[in-house]
Tab-separated table of C-alpha atoms and ligand atoms in Angstrom:
chain	number	residue	atom	x	y	z
A	1000	UNK	CA	0.000	0.000	0.000
A	1001	UNK	CA	1.530	3.298	-0.904
A	1002	UNK	CA	-0.890	5.374	1.222
A	1003	UNK	CA	-0.659	8.599	-0.789
A	1004	UNK	CA	-3.895	10.517	-1.220
A	1005	UNK	CA	-4.931	11.599	-4.704
A	1006	UNK	CA	-7.614	14.195	-5.399
A	1007	UNK	CA	-9.634	13.202	-8.445
A	1008	UNK	CA	-11.736	16.053	-9.841
A	1009	UNK	CA	-14.621	14.738	-11.954
A	1010	UNK	CA	-14.112	11.329	-10.363
A	1011	UNK	CA	-17.747	10.252	-10.758
A	1012	UNK	CA	-17.523	10.555	-14.549
A	1013	UNK	CA	-16.674	7.979	-17.194
A	1014	UNK	CA	-12.882	8.142	-17.103
A	1015	UNK	CA	-12.728	9.390	-13.489
A	1016	UNK	CA	-14.622	6.393	-12.091
A	1017	UNK	CA	-12.258	4.005	-13.873
A	1018	UNK	CA	-9.319	5.996	-12.478
A	1019	UNK	CA	-10.753	5.623	-8.961
A	1020	UNK	CA	-10.770	1.824	-9.369
A	1021	UNK	CA	-7.170	1.679	-10.578
A	1022	UNK	CA	-5.965	4.114	-7.899
A	1023	UNK	CA	-7.662	2.207	-5.067
A	1024	UNK	CA	-6.332	-1.079	-6.409
A	1025	UNK	CA	-2.824	0.414	-6.560
A	1026	UNK	CA	-3.052	1.355	-2.858
A	1027	UNK	CA	-3.826	5.069	-3.088
A	1028	UNK	CA	-6.428	6.826	-0.968
A	1029	UNK	CA	-8.854	8.697	-3.176
A	1030	UNK	CA	-10.779	11.922	-2.605
A	1031	UNK	CA	-13.274	12.865	-5.325
A	1032	UNK	CA	-14.857	16.228	-6.040
A	1033	UNK	CA	-17.642	16.197	-8.610
A	1034	UNK	CA	-20.719	18.382	-9.073
A	1035	UNK	CA	-22.522	15.500	-10.827
A	1036	UNK	CA	-23.254	17.787	-13.790
A	1037	UNK	CA	-22.636	14.866	-16.146
A	1038	UNK	CA	-22.534	11.831	-13.876
A	1039	UNK	CA	-24.346	9.942	-11.159
A	1040	UNK	CA	-23.238	9.086	-7.660
A	1041	UNK	CA	-24.058	5.453	-8.440
A	1042	UNK	CA	-20.764	5.235	-10.352
A	1043	UNK	CA	-18.896	5.632	-7.064
A	1044	UNK	CA	-21.067	2.985	-5.377
A	1045	UNK	CA	-19.993	0.674	-8.190
A	1046	UNK	CA	-16.341	1.616	-7.642
A	1047	UNK	CA	-16.806	0.420	-4.081
A	1048	UNK	CA	-18.454	-2.785	-5.291
A	1049	UNK	CA	-15.484	-3.525	-7.559
A	1050	UNK	CA	-12.689	-2.646	-5.160
A	1051	UNK	CA	-14.235	-3.210	-1.724
A	1052	UNK	CA	-12.964	0.270	-0.854
A	1053	UNK	CA	-14.634	3.657	-0.721
A	1054	UNK	CA	-13.497	7.026	-1.969
A	1055	UNK	CA	-14.132	10.184	0.072
A	1056	UNK	CA	-16.698	12.116	-1.925
A	1057	UNK	CA	-17.336	15.850	-2.008
A	1058	UNK	CA	-20.329	16.866	-4.077
A	1059	UNK	CA	-19.100	20.263	-5.157
A	1060	UNK	CA	-17.936	22.444	-7.986
A	1061	UNK	CA	-14.276	23.095	-8.698
A	1062	UNK	CA	-15.207	26.758	-9.164
A	1063	UNK	CA	-16.135	26.884	-5.469
A	1064	UNK	CA	-12.889	27.962	-3.831
A	1065	UNK	CA	-14.243	27.439	-0.314
A	1066	UNK	CA	-14.970	23.752	-0.878
A	1067	UNK	CA	-11.519	23.236	-2.350
A	1068	UNK	CA	-9.811	25.061	0.512
A	1069	UNK	CA	-11.688	22.932	3.015
A	1070	UNK	CA	-10.850	19.776	1.124
A	1071	UNK	CA	-7.129	20.570	0.926
A	1072	UNK	CA	-7.050	21.445	4.629
A	1073	UNK	CA	-8.688	18.139	5.601
A	1074	UNK	CA	-6.688	15.813	3.363
A	1075	UNK	CA	-3.008	15.616	2.716
A	1076	UNK	CA	-3.181	15.461	-1.066
A	1077	UNK	CA	-0.012	14.511	-2.940
A	1078	UNK	CA	-1.311	14.830	-6.511
A	1079	UNK	CA	-4.429	16.071	-8.267
A	1080	UNK	CA	-5.811	14.282	-11.312
A	1081	UNK	CA	-8.005	16.855	-12.996
A	1082	UNK	CA	-10.796	15.299	-15.062
A	1083	UNK	CA	-13.607	17.740	-14.176
A	1084	UNK	CA	-14.840	19.558	-17.233
A	1085	UNK	CA	-17.491	19.732	-19.896
A	1086	UNK	CA	-16.609	17.747	-23.002
A	1087	UNK	CA	-19.237	17.894	-25.737
A	1088	UNK	CA	-17.882	19.594	-28.856
A	1089	UNK	CA	-21.289	20.545	-30.320
A	1090	UNK	CA	-22.567	21.921	-27.017
A	1091	UNK	CA	-19.364	23.942	-26.637
A	1092	UNK	CA	-20.144	25.722	-29.931
A	1093	UNK	CA	-23.616	26.608	-28.620
A	1094	UNK	CA	-22.503	27.571	-25.102
A	1095	UNK	CA	-18.925	28.845	-25.337
A	1096	UNK	CA	-19.131	30.952	-22.172
A	1097	UNK	CA	-20.319	27.996	-20.158
A	1098	UNK	CA	-17.426	25.895	-21.474
A	1099	UNK	CA	-14.759	28.525	-20.811
A	1100	UNK	CA	-16.200	29.277	-17.373
A	1101	UNK	CA	-16.400	25.664	-16.355
A	1102	UNK	CA	-13.183	24.371	-17.900
A	1103	UNK	CA	-10.806	27.356	-17.877
A	1104	UNK	CA	-12.039	29.349	-14.883
A	1105	UNK	CA	-12.653	26.101	-12.972
A	1106	UNK	CA	-9.037	25.104	-13.536
A	1107	UNK	CA	-7.814	28.531	-12.386
A	1108	UNK	CA	-9.715	28.202	-9.118
A	1109	UNK	CA	-8.346	24.693	-8.647
A	1110	UNK	CA	-4.783	25.872	-9.311
A	1111	UNK	CA	-5.112	28.721	-6.803
A	1112	UNK	CA	-6.379	26.349	-4.145
A	1113	UNK	CA	-3.541	23.926	-4.948
A	1114	UNK	CA	-0.943	26.675	-4.715
A	1115	UNK	CA	-2.295	27.862	-1.361
A	1116	UNK	CA	-2.191	24.291	-0.059
A	1117	UNK	CA	1.276	23.801	-1.582
A	1118	UNK	CA	0.051	20.856	-3.670
A	1119	UNK	CA	2.074	21.159	-6.862
A	1120	UNK	CA	1.655	17.834	-8.696
A	1121	UNK	CA	-1.007	17.711	-11.361
A	1122	UNK	CA	-2.114	15.277	-14.030
A	1123	UNK	CA	-4.388	17.065	-16.486
A	1124	UNK	CA	-6.926	15.532	-18.912
A	1125	UNK	CA	-6.090	17.116	-22.199
A	1126	UNK	CA	-7.198	15.877	-25.574
A	1127	UNK	CA	-5.974	15.132	-29.074
A	1128	UNK	CA	-8.415	17.849	-30.162
A	1129	UNK	CA	-5.784	20.434	-29.151
A	1130	UNK	CA	-3.744	19.552	-32.243
A	1131	UNK	CA	-3.989	21.700	-35.340
A	1132	UNK	CA	-3.905	20.790	-38.997
A	1133	UNK	CA	-1.082	18.507	-39.962
A	1134	UNK	CA	0.293	16.751	-43.028
A	1135	UNK	CA	0.684	13.586	-41.009
A	1136	UNK	CA	-2.212	11.575	-39.570
A	1137	UNK	CA	0.054	10.375	-36.754
A	1138	UNK	CA	0.361	13.106	-34.146
A	1139	UNK	CA	3.433	13.704	-31.998
A	1140	UNK	CA	3.517	15.974	-28.974
A	1141	UNK	CA	5.645	18.638	-30.675
A	1142	UNK	CA	3.095	19.147	-33.491
A	1143	UNK	CA	1.526	22.619	-33.566
A	1144	UNK	CA	-1.661	23.161	-31.626
A	1145	UNK	CA	-4.730	24.630	-33.318
A	1146	UNK	CA	-8.053	23.457	-31.932
A	1147	UNK	CA	-11.112	24.335	-33.994
A	1148	UNK	CA	-13.941	24.519	-31.448
A	1149	UNK	CA	-14.511	26.068	-27.997
A	1150	UNK	CA	-14.108	22.723	-26.202
A	1151	UNK	CA	-10.729	22.098	-27.812
A	1152	UNK	CA	-9.708	25.704	-27.262
A	1153	UNK	CA	-10.594	25.442	-23.565
A	1154	UNK	CA	-8.185	22.486	-23.305
A	1155	UNK	CA	-5.455	24.324	-25.241
A	1156	UNK	CA	-5.903	27.419	-23.038
A	1157	UNK	CA	-5.532	25.303	-19.913
A	1158	UNK	CA	-2.389	23.729	-21.361
A	1159	UNK	CA	-1.008	27.259	-21.960
A	1160	UNK	CA	-1.854	28.297	-18.401
A	1161	UNK	CA	-0.113	25.225	-17.020
A	1162	UNK	CA	2.989	25.783	-19.167
A	1163	UNK	CA	3.124	29.412	-17.994
A	1164	UNK	CA	2.726	28.354	-14.386
A	1165	UNK	CA	5.589	25.926	-14.689
A	1166	UNK	CA	7.768	28.430	-16.577
A	1167	UNK	CA	7.267	30.958	-13.759
A	1168	UNK	CA	9.014	28.569	-11.368
A	1169	UNK	CA	12.334	29.048	-13.122
A	1170	UNK	CA	11.968	32.841	-12.855
A	1171	UNK	CA	11.026	32.816	-9.180
A	1172	UNK	CA	13.421	29.934	-8.445
A	1173	UNK	CA	10.647	28.224	-6.528
A	1174	UNK	CA	11.806	25.661	-3.987
A	1175	UNK	CA	8.716	23.535	-4.664
A	1176	UNK	CA	8.150	23.744	-8.399
A	1177	UNK	CA	5.029	22.600	-10.220
A	1178	UNK	CA	5.191	19.112	-11.726
A	1179	UNK	CA	2.574	18.741	-14.422
A	1180	UNK	CA	1.680	16.032	-16.936
A	1181	UNK	CA	-0.666	17.022	-19.766
A	1182	UNK	CA	-2.185	13.787	-21.004
A	1183	UNK	CA	-3.616	14.107	-24.487
A	1184	UNK	CA	-6.205	11.381	-24.862
A	1185	UNK	CA	-7.106	9.986	-28.238
A	1186	UNK	CA	-10.462	8.103	-28.277
A	1187	UNK	CA	-11.216	6.381	-24.971
A	1188	UNK	CA	-13.802	3.603	-25.267
A	1189	UNK	CA	-14.709	0.375	-23.460
A	1190	UNK	CA	-15.462	-0.179	-19.817
A	1191	UNK	CA	-14.209	-1.979	-16.743
A	1192	UNK	CA	-14.260	-5.738	-17.364
A	1193	UNK	CA	-16.737	-6.236	-14.480
A	1194	UNK	CA	-19.411	-4.451	-16.526
A	1195	UNK	CA	-20.221	-2.402	-13.410
A	1196	UNK	CA	-18.910	0.968	-14.594
A	1197	UNK	CA	-18.856	2.470	-18.063
A	1198	UNK	CA	-19.826	5.407	-20.213
A	1199	UNK	CA	-23.332	6.719	-19.523
A	1200	UNK	CA	-23.951	9.627	-21.895
A	1201	UNK	CA	-26.984	11.868	-21.458
A	1202	UNK	CA	-29.451	11.693	-24.332
A	1203	UNK	CA	-28.410	10.548	-27.788
A	1204	UNK	CA	-24.662	9.882	-27.860
A	1205	UNK	CA	-22.400	11.974	-30.062
A	1206	UNK	CA	-19.488	9.554	-30.018
A	1207	UNK	CA	-19.232	6.468	-32.151
A	1208	UNK	CA	-18.848	3.725	-29.562
A	1209	UNK	CA	-21.797	4.534	-27.279
A	1210	UNK	CA	-23.907	5.089	-30.394
A	1211	UNK	CA	-22.984	1.676	-31.812
A	1212	UNK	CA	-23.700	0.030	-28.432
A	1213	UNK	CA	-27.132	1.623	-28.266
A	1214	UNK	CA	-27.917	0.494	-31.811
A	1215	UNK	CA	-26.829	-3.062	-30.983
A	1216	UNK	CA	-29.066	-3.152	-27.896
A	1217	UNK	CA	-32.002	-1.787	-29.881
A	1218	UNK	CA	-32.306	1.634	-28.217
A	1219	UNK	CA	-31.411	3.392	-31.461
A	1220	UNK	CA	-32.519	2.198	-34.889
A	1221	UNK	CA	-29.350	2.598	-36.928
A	1222	UNK	CA	-25.969	4.219	-37.020
A	1223	UNK	CA	-25.134	7.004	-39.445
A	1224	UNK	CA	-21.611	6.539	-40.750
A	1225	UNK	CA	-20.393	10.075	-41.284
A	1226	UNK	CA	-18.745	9.843	-44.710
A	1227	UNK	CA	-17.404	6.926	-46.751
A	1228	UNK	CA	-15.413	9.038	-49.197
A	1229	UNK	CA	-12.400	9.902	-47.055
A	1230	UNK	CA	-8.956	9.039	-48.427
A	1231	UNK	CA	-8.666	6.117	-45.991
A	1232	UNK	CA	-8.452	2.344	-46.545
A	1233	UNK	CA	-12.253	1.880	-46.610
A	1234	UNK	CA	-13.355	5.505	-47.029
A	1235	UNK	CA	-14.545	5.960	-43.417
A	1236	UNK	CA	-12.877	8.016	-40.692
A	1237	UNK	CA	-9.946	6.543	-38.795
A	1238	UNK	CA	-9.333	7.163	-35.080
A	1239	UNK	CA	-7.051	5.819	-32.379
A	1240	UNK	CA	-9.359	4.002	-29.942
A	1241	UNK	CA	-7.931	3.267	-26.542
A	1242	UNK	CA	-9.383	1.131	-23.767
A	1243	UNK	CA	-10.399	3.328	-20.826
A	1244	UNK	CA	-8.617	1.024	-18.371
A	1245	UNK	CA	-5.360	1.321	-20.344
A	1246	UNK	CA	-5.909	5.074	-20.381
A	1247	UNK	CA	-6.310	5.400	-16.611
A	1248	UNK	CA	-3.267	3.207	-16.044
A	1249	UNK	CA	-1.372	5.921	-17.923
A	1250	UNK	CA	-2.389	8.333	-15.141
A	1251	UNK	CA	-0.873	6.122	-12.476
A	1252	UNK	CA	2.329	5.941	-14.496
A	1253	UNK	CA	2.235	9.726	-14.791
A	1254	UNK	CA	1.954	10.112	-10.999
A	1255	UNK	CA	5.054	7.944	-10.637
A	1256	UNK	CA	6.913	9.931	-13.291
A	1257	UNK	CA	6.094	13.258	-11.597
A	1258	UNK	CA	7.685	11.948	-8.408
A	1259	UNK	CA	10.751	10.692	-10.294
A	1260	UNK	CA	14.061	11.988	-11.562
A	1261	UNK	CA	12.688	13.421	-14.825
A	1262	UNK	CA	10.592	15.962	-12.909
A	1263	UNK	CA	13.044	16.578	-10.048
A	1264	UNK	CA	13.338	20.234	-10.972
A	1265	UNK	CA	9.666	20.555	-11.909
A	1266	UNK	CA	8.224	20.921	-15.399
A	1267	UNK	CA	5.133	20.678	-17.543
A	1268	UNK	CA	5.093	18.060	-20.272
A	1269	UNK	CA	2.550	16.715	-22.726
A	1270	UNK	CA	2.118	13.010	-23.465
A	1271	UNK	CA	-0.112	11.351	-26.020
A	1272	UNK	CA	-2.182	8.508	-24.633
A	1273	UNK	CA	-3.230	6.460	-27.609
A	1274	UNK	CA	-2.665	2.988	-29.016
A	1275	UNK	CA	-0.625	4.305	-31.935
A	1276	UNK	CA	-2.822	2.719	-34.590
A	1277	UNK	CA	-6.090	3.683	-36.156
A	1278	UNK	CA	-9.366	1.854	-36.764
A	1279	UNK	CA	-12.021	2.895	-39.252
A	1280	UNK	CA	-15.719	3.245	-38.496
A	1281	UNK	CA	-16.461	0.126	-40.560
A	1282	UNK	CA	-13.783	-1.811	-38.671
A	1283	UNK	CA	-15.454	-0.827	-35.399
A	1284	UNK	CA	-18.830	-1.979	-36.708
A	1285	UNK	CA	-17.341	-5.299	-37.876
A	1286	UNK	CA	-15.583	-5.888	-34.551
A	1287	UNK	CA	-18.822	-5.125	-32.723
A	1288	UNK	CA	-20.840	-7.526	-34.847
A	1289	UNK	CA	-18.228	-10.273	-34.426
A	1290	UNK	CA	-17.880	-9.925	-30.645
A	1291	UNK	CA	-21.581	-9.481	-29.850
A	1292	UNK	CA	-23.047	-11.657	-32.575
A	1293	UNK	CA	-25.584	-8.890	-33.272
A	1294	UNK	CA	-26.193	-6.800	-36.366
A	1295	UNK	CA	-25.396	-3.110	-36.267
A	1296	UNK	CA	-27.619	-1.590	-38.968
A	1297	UNK	CA	-26.046	1.489	-40.527
A	1298	UNK	CA	-26.463	3.954	-43.358
A	1299	UNK	CA	-23.857	6.103	-45.030
A	1300	UNK	CA	-24.464	9.759	-44.199
A	1301	UNK	CA	-22.665	12.985	-45.185
A	1302	UNK	CA	-19.376	13.860	-43.498
A	1303	UNK	CA	-19.701	15.548	-40.086
A	1304	UNK	CA	-18.410	19.131	-40.059
A	1305	UNK	CA	-14.993	19.485	-38.468
A	1306	UNK	CA	-14.061	15.784	-38.707
A	1307	UNK	CA	-10.596	14.739	-39.847
A	1308	UNK	CA	-10.135	11.778	-42.183
A	1309	UNK	CA	-7.541	10.136	-39.977
A	1310	UNK	CA	-5.971	10.814	-36.619
A	1311	UNK	CA	-3.843	8.574	-34.413
A	1312	UNK	CA	-1.164	8.954	-31.797
A	1313	UNK	CA	2.546	8.627	-31.841
A	1314	UNK	CA	2.707	7.045	-28.362
A	1315	UNK	CA	6.523	6.710	-28.145
A	1316	UNK	CA	7.090	9.485	-25.618
A	1317	UNK	CA	4.690	7.945	-23.101
A	1318	UNK	CA	6.480	4.628	-23.510
A	1319	UNK	CA	9.904	6.199	-23.072
A	1320	UNK	CA	9.166	8.547	-20.175
A	1321	UNK	CA	6.105	7.062	-18.448
A	1322	UNK	CA	6.830	3.407	-19.246
A	1323	UNK	CA	3.257	3.176	-20.434
A	1324	UNK	CA	1.670	1.666	-23.487
A	1325	UNK	CA	-1.804	0.504	-24.426
A	1326	UNK	CA	-2.226	-3.239	-23.989
A	1327	UNK	CA	-5.814	-4.118	-24.731
A	1328	UNK	CA	-7.075	-5.052	-28.180
A	1329	UNK	CA	-10.020	-3.702	-30.145
A	1330	UNK	CA	-11.906	-6.914	-29.336
A	1331	UNK	CA	-11.318	-6.270	-25.599
A	1332	UNK	CA	-12.649	-2.727	-25.982
A	1333	UNK	CA	-15.732	-3.883	-27.827
A	1334	UNK	CA	-16.417	-6.841	-25.518
A	1335	UNK	CA	-16.125	-4.656	-22.412
A	1336	UNK	CA	-18.254	-1.865	-23.883
A	1337	UNK	CA	-20.886	-4.442	-24.746
A	1338	UNK	CA	-20.802	-6.084	-21.300
A	1339	UNK	CA	-21.411	-2.665	-19.703
A	1340	UNK	CA	-24.185	-1.799	-22.181
A	1341	UNK	CA	-25.993	-5.137	-21.919
A	1342	UNK	CA	-25.791	-5.300	-18.110
A	1343	UNK	CA	-26.890	-1.660	-17.771
A	1344	UNK	CA	-29.206	-0.890	-20.699
A	1345	UNK	CA	-30.312	2.343	-18.987
A	1346	UNK	CA	-26.840	3.264	-17.744
A	1347	UNK	CA	-26.773	4.074	-14.017
A	1348	UNK	CA	-30.436	5.158	-13.970
B	1254	NAD	P1	-17.440	12.920	-17.951
B	1254	NAD	O1	-18.379	14.015	-18.301
B	1254	NAD	O2	-17.983	11.539	-17.815
B	1254	NAD	O3	-16.666	13.285	-16.600
B	1254	NAD	C1	-16.383	14.606	-16.219
B	1254	NAD	C2	-16.873	14.758	-14.796
B	1254	NAD	O4	-16.589	16.083	-14.337
B	1254	NAD	C3	-18.385	14.539	-14.645
B	1254	NAD	O5	-18.625	13.614	-13.602
B	1254	NAD	C4	-18.924	15.925	-14.302
B	1254	NAD	O6	-20.058	15.843	-13.456
B	1254	NAD	C5	-17.721	16.554	-13.626
B	1254	NAD	N1	-17.675	18.022	-13.694
B	1254	NAD	C6	-17.828	18.805	-14.781
B	1254	NAD	N2	-17.677	20.098	-14.442
B	1254	NAD	C7	-17.415	20.133	-13.113
B	1254	NAD	C8	-17.162	21.166	-12.187
B	1254	NAD	N3	-17.163	22.454	-12.561
B	1254	NAD	N4	-16.933	20.842	-10.894
B	1254	NAD	C9	-16.949	19.549	-10.502
B	1254	NAD	N5	-17.172	18.527	-11.341
B	1254	NAD	C10	-17.417	18.820	-12.625
B	1254	NAD	O7	-16.265	12.954	-19.016
B	1254	NAD	P2	-15.068	11.922	-19.253
B	1254	NAD	O8	-15.268	11.296	-20.567
B	1254	NAD	O9	-14.869	11.088	-18.053
B	1254	NAD	O10	-13.868	12.960	-19.411
B	1254	NAD	C11	-13.007	13.299	-18.342
B	1254	NAD	C12	-12.035	14.352	-18.824
B	1254	NAD	O11	-11.300	13.854	-19.928
B	1254	NAD	C13	-12.708	15.632	-19.306
B	1254	NAD	O12	-11.923	16.732	-18.892
B	1254	NAD	C14	-12.681	15.491	-20.804
B	1254	NAD	O13	-12.656	16.743	-21.444
B	1254	NAD	C15	-11.378	14.742	-21.008
B	1254	NAD	N6	-11.357	13.988	-22.262
B	1254	NAD	C16	-12.324	13.067	-22.507
B	1254	NAD	C17	-12.327	12.365	-23.711
B	1254	NAD	C18	-13.415	11.356	-24.031
B	1254	NAD	O14	-13.539	10.979	-25.182
B	1254	NAD	N7	-14.178	10.857	-23.065
B	1254	NAD	C19	-11.312	12.606	-24.650
B	1254	NAD	C20	-10.334	13.545	-24.364
B	1254	NAD	C21	-10.360	14.232	-23.151
B	1255	UDP	N1	-18.831	8.687	-36.308
B	1255	UDP	C1	-19.812	8.196	-37.130
B	1255	UDP	N2	-21.097	8.162	-36.657
B	1255	UDP	C2	-21.442	8.581	-35.412
B	1255	UDP	C3	-20.412	9.088	-34.575
B	1255	UDP	C4	-19.130	9.124	-35.051
B	1255	UDP	O1	-19.553	7.789	-38.251
B	1255	UDP	O2	-22.643	8.550	-35.047
B	1255	UDP	C5	-17.424	8.706	-36.777
B	1255	UDP	C6	-16.798	10.082	-36.817
B	1255	UDP	O3	-17.057	10.712	-38.039
B	1255	UDP	C7	-15.314	9.744	-36.601
B	1255	UDP	C8	-15.358	8.501	-35.695
B	1255	UDP	O4	-16.662	7.950	-35.860
B	1255	UDP	O5	-14.718	9.358	-37.817
B	1255	UDP	C9	-15.143	8.819	-34.217
B	1255	UDP	O6	-16.044	9.828	-33.811
B	1255	UDP	P1	-16.186	10.253	-32.297
B	1255	UDP	O7	-17.221	11.349	-32.241
B	1255	UDP	O8	-16.440	9.052	-31.459
B	1255	UDP	O9	-14.738	10.803	-31.916
B	1255	UDP	P2	-13.936	12.077	-32.483
B	1255	UDP	O10	-14.540	12.504	-33.769
B	1255	UDP	O11	-14.063	13.081	-31.420
B	1255	UDP	O12	-12.525	11.603	-32.674
């Protein structure tokens, strides 16, 4: 048991709840703050069912400085994993102020509370959407940033803030410098193998995997495949899908790296978390049909605005510096997503 206490913001959400399981199983104590804006408390009951251990839960908003101050005074937090945020691209275009307030301002309040409590280790949920246009479909961390929607821009702004914060340490010669990992997720899918926790989107899903699952279970009639005329191997869009459990393991590796030699003098570094290979929409459908033995009816629809043809990670830096790489296969991702969907047809409701 390592006994360190980790604060997980947004810990009741899809990725956060999986992180809670892995953290508890690795011997960490876990404190969660979540306002339940996009999640249900039941996810944390399920975390307890899986691990036999409970997290300490604060129902609160990261923009509420008082709650954070109280939380940091009560718990000796070593590292914060910051998942809390709004994440729907389309909604962010309709409600930009809400997205910037929640994601950017929320992070500022969190950082102030961390600084006052002298908690300087942070693992931040960034996204591959921060990358800009590129000639290569395989993205490396040094590629230029250039997000194209308010959600992506909120993530890029937070990355800038965190880089500035870290850079200030070398000017002020801080004795306890910030140690920050920016984890750029590609496409997290799947669920814990128990089928007890998983992705529970509100309303009709925007993302491919929950949509396909809901078609397979009969909640939705058919999938629209957004474009079959891309310059890809079968004409449909290619993405780097990564199992959510692999993804959260990357966070535990990042915590270890922040405490290690590479971050001895502080720093702020970005790491891609992806499998390093792409799958097309039709390949996902085929894998789903094979694993579940169900048909996934689909129609070809026009391209979705803002979509790239192909996007996948160069994951070498995470392997080299975090000793992390994705291990699970596409069949694992599909089988686990399906187990969650079929055991919980109405999500946590
Ligand atoms: P999620 O919506 O399931 O989880 C986010 C959690 O944060 C929710 O439980 C929500 O209630 C909470 N939250 C939101 N605003 C809050 C606030 N102001 N105060 C307290 N809690 C708040 O989303 P997820 O898929 O688990 O994503 C987690 C993080 O990873 C997000 O920051 C997201 O932008 C990022 N990310 C997700 C993906 C993805 O495909 N799921 C990809 C890249 C990056
Ligand atoms: N996609 C699709 N139909 C859907 C949802 C998504 O064909 O109902 C495609 C989309 O065009 C992209 C891929 O599936 O090529 C992954 O989309 P998702 O929204 O899951 O992730 P993102 O676009 O954010 O990478």
